[in-house]
Amino acid sequence: METTAPHIAVVYATAQGSTREIADFIGASLTARGALVEIADAEHAPDPTRFDVVILGSAVHDRALLPALGDYVRSHRHELRERPVWLFSVGLGPALVGPIGRLMGRAVPKQIAALREMIGPRDYHAFAGHYERAGVSFTARTMYRLVGGRRYGDLRDWPAITAWTDTIAQELKLPSAQAIPTHP
């Protein structure tokens, strides 16, 4: 019995490129397992009805997903509910430590929760992204430190991103990777 590889869309919205790099890594990982993957930014994303599976990702600004991904979800909510969907976000919350930071990092902002409920993804995961000190006001830097921000730069947890991607591959019953993709 021959099985056909799932056709997967990885649709993302990025502000500074961190989310795009995560989307590219997820796409490469699933491609290495035999899936047919198309990666597109939300503003130029294809119709989800062309795909068996959709993975959505967005940077988080002001406790919300970027407008381009929100618009994509709202425009295609019915089609997205009819297929397996996974959702991820990229922001500061997961990088925060200490009691206040961990509490803030685990909380799903209301606007993200509303979009999540609209499409009913199989899973939602928040990842840390980049946070550079340059160009950030003294007040914002102070708040970041007070809520548990320890360092600046690339805060992404690639082993966590890999593990999340592996759970998607396992649920889709994809074979083991033929080559292991590397992250940026």
XYZ file of C-alpha atoms in Angstrom:
184
model
C 0.000 0.000 0.000
C 1.453 3.326 -1.068
C 0.894 6.388 1.067
C 1.037 9.861 -0.374
C 3.053 12.568 1.294
C 0.942 15.265 2.932
C 0.907 18.669 1.274
C 1.712 21.190 4.015
C 1.540 24.989 3.996
C 3.694 26.895 6.464
C 2.273 30.413 6.569
C 3.998 33.081 8.630
C 4.018 36.788 9.460
C 7.315 38.294 10.549
C 8.474 41.724 11.611
C 12.245 41.309 11.673
C 12.841 37.845 10.223
C 12.971 35.623 13.311
C 9.569 34.054 12.629
C 10.450 33.517 8.954
C 13.599 31.634 10.002
C 11.551 29.411 12.318
C 8.988 28.798 9.548
C 11.806 27.918 7.124
C 13.299 25.492 9.661
C 9.920 23.821 10.276
C 9.368 23.531 6.524
C 12.841 22.066 5.937
C 12.368 19.586 8.784
C 9.064 18.329 7.418
C 10.425 18.224 3.858
C 13.310 16.068 5.126
C 10.673 13.630 6.351
C 9.029 13.364 2.934
C 6.262 15.971 3.170
C 5.541 18.367 0.306
C 5.916 21.781 1.923
C 5.217 25.309 0.701
C 6.334 28.231 2.844
C 4.746 31.638 2.336
C 4.338 34.915 4.130
C 0.748 35.599 5.156
C 0.323 38.485 2.730
C 1.078 36.170 -0.229
C -0.139 32.881 1.210
C -2.001 30.415 -0.970
C -5.541 29.226 -0.417
C -5.487 26.666 2.412
C -7.852 24.349 0.516
C -4.827 23.323 -1.605
C -3.221 21.707 1.449
C -3.781 18.741 3.720
C -2.169 20.499 6.693
C -1.491 24.139 7.592
C 1.064 25.469 10.065
C 0.643 29.116 11.016
C 3.199 31.314 12.761
C 3.508 34.960 13.679
C 5.598 37.382 15.637
C 3.814 38.857 18.641
C 3.598 42.647 18.934
C 1.468 44.378 21.554
C 0.269 40.978 22.821
C -1.272 40.080 19.435
C -0.251 38.219 16.298
C 0.750 40.462 13.429
C -2.202 41.835 11.425
C -1.246 39.942 8.241
C -1.646 36.556 9.946
C -4.788 37.670 11.769
C -6.310 38.745 8.441
C -5.339 35.402 6.851
C -6.941 33.448 9.697
C -10.143 35.502 9.630
C -10.391 35.245 5.815
C -9.892 31.462 5.818
C -11.273 30.408 9.199
C -13.779 27.934 7.729
C -11.195 26.266 5.495
C -8.677 26.122 8.350
C -11.171 24.433 10.674
C -11.616 21.658 8.088
C -7.974 20.476 8.200
C -5.233 19.873 10.742
C -3.701 23.179 11.786
C -0.823 23.969 14.121
C -0.160 27.490 15.398
C 2.975 29.076 16.827
C 3.938 32.549 17.939
C 7.297 34.208 18.435
C 7.800 36.812 21.141
C 9.450 37.634 24.429
C 7.166 35.747 26.830
C 8.860 32.333 26.627
C 12.272 33.902 27.358
C 11.183 35.494 30.638
C 12.320 33.953 33.915
C 11.471 34.495 37.577
C 7.986 34.286 39.067
C 6.500 37.251 37.201
C 8.214 36.379 33.930
C 7.147 32.727 33.990
C 3.558 33.739 34.753
C 3.565 36.271 31.925
C 5.266 33.823 29.567
C 2.613 31.136 30.104
C -0.358 33.473 29.660
C -1.941 33.458 26.218
C -2.976 37.017 25.335
C -6.701 37.439 24.666
C -6.275 38.426 21.016
C -4.164 35.336 20.315
C -6.590 33.110 22.230
C -9.502 34.476 20.162
C -7.768 33.644 16.860
C -6.744 30.253 18.223
C -10.340 29.462 19.137
C -11.512 30.584 15.696
C -9.541 27.814 13.951
C -9.118 25.134 16.653
C -5.476 24.170 16.043
C -4.152 20.784 17.134
C -1.554 22.647 19.165
C -0.395 26.166 19.900
C 3.149 26.876 21.043
C 4.871 30.139 21.914
C 8.583 30.416 21.154
C 11.062 33.112 22.092
C 12.494 35.221 19.286
C 15.088 37.963 18.920
C 15.194 40.935 21.256
C 17.932 43.416 20.518
C 18.837 46.197 22.920
C 19.633 48.709 20.164
C 16.788 51.119 19.567
C 14.819 50.063 22.664
C 14.001 52.856 25.107
C 15.423 52.897 28.622
C 11.899 52.407 30.014
C 11.277 49.340 27.842
C 14.684 47.871 28.741
C 13.970 48.428 32.442
C 10.543 46.744 32.180
C 12.101 43.823 30.315
C 14.611 43.317 33.123
C 11.962 43.705 35.843
C 9.701 41.004 34.378
C 12.531 38.539 34.016
C 14.409 39.287 30.829
C 17.972 38.110 31.342
C 19.722 38.798 28.065
C 19.366 40.292 24.607
C 19.954 38.801 21.180
C 18.746 35.515 19.735
C 16.554 33.951 22.442
C 15.152 31.155 20.273
C 15.213 27.671 21.784
C 16.031 25.516 18.744
C 15.733 22.209 20.626
C 12.168 23.204 21.638
C 11.333 24.193 18.059
C 12.754 20.886 16.830
C 10.769 18.911 19.412
C 7.522 20.704 18.472
C 8.167 20.024 14.780
C 8.870 16.379 15.617
C 5.474 16.078 17.338
C 3.793 17.397 14.187
C 5.719 14.884 12.072
C 4.790 12.048 14.421
C 1.119 12.971 14.375
C 1.230 13.037 10.572
C 3.015 9.662 10.631
C 5.933 10.972 8.590
C 9.060 8.811 8.339
C 12.339 9.719 10.009
C 14.270 12.574 8.445
C 16.604 11.659 5.589
C 18.821 14.634 6.437
C 18.827 16.798 9.505
C 18.178 20.474 8.684
C 20.149 23.079 10.551
C 18.811 26.264 11.996
C 20.287 29.718 11.308
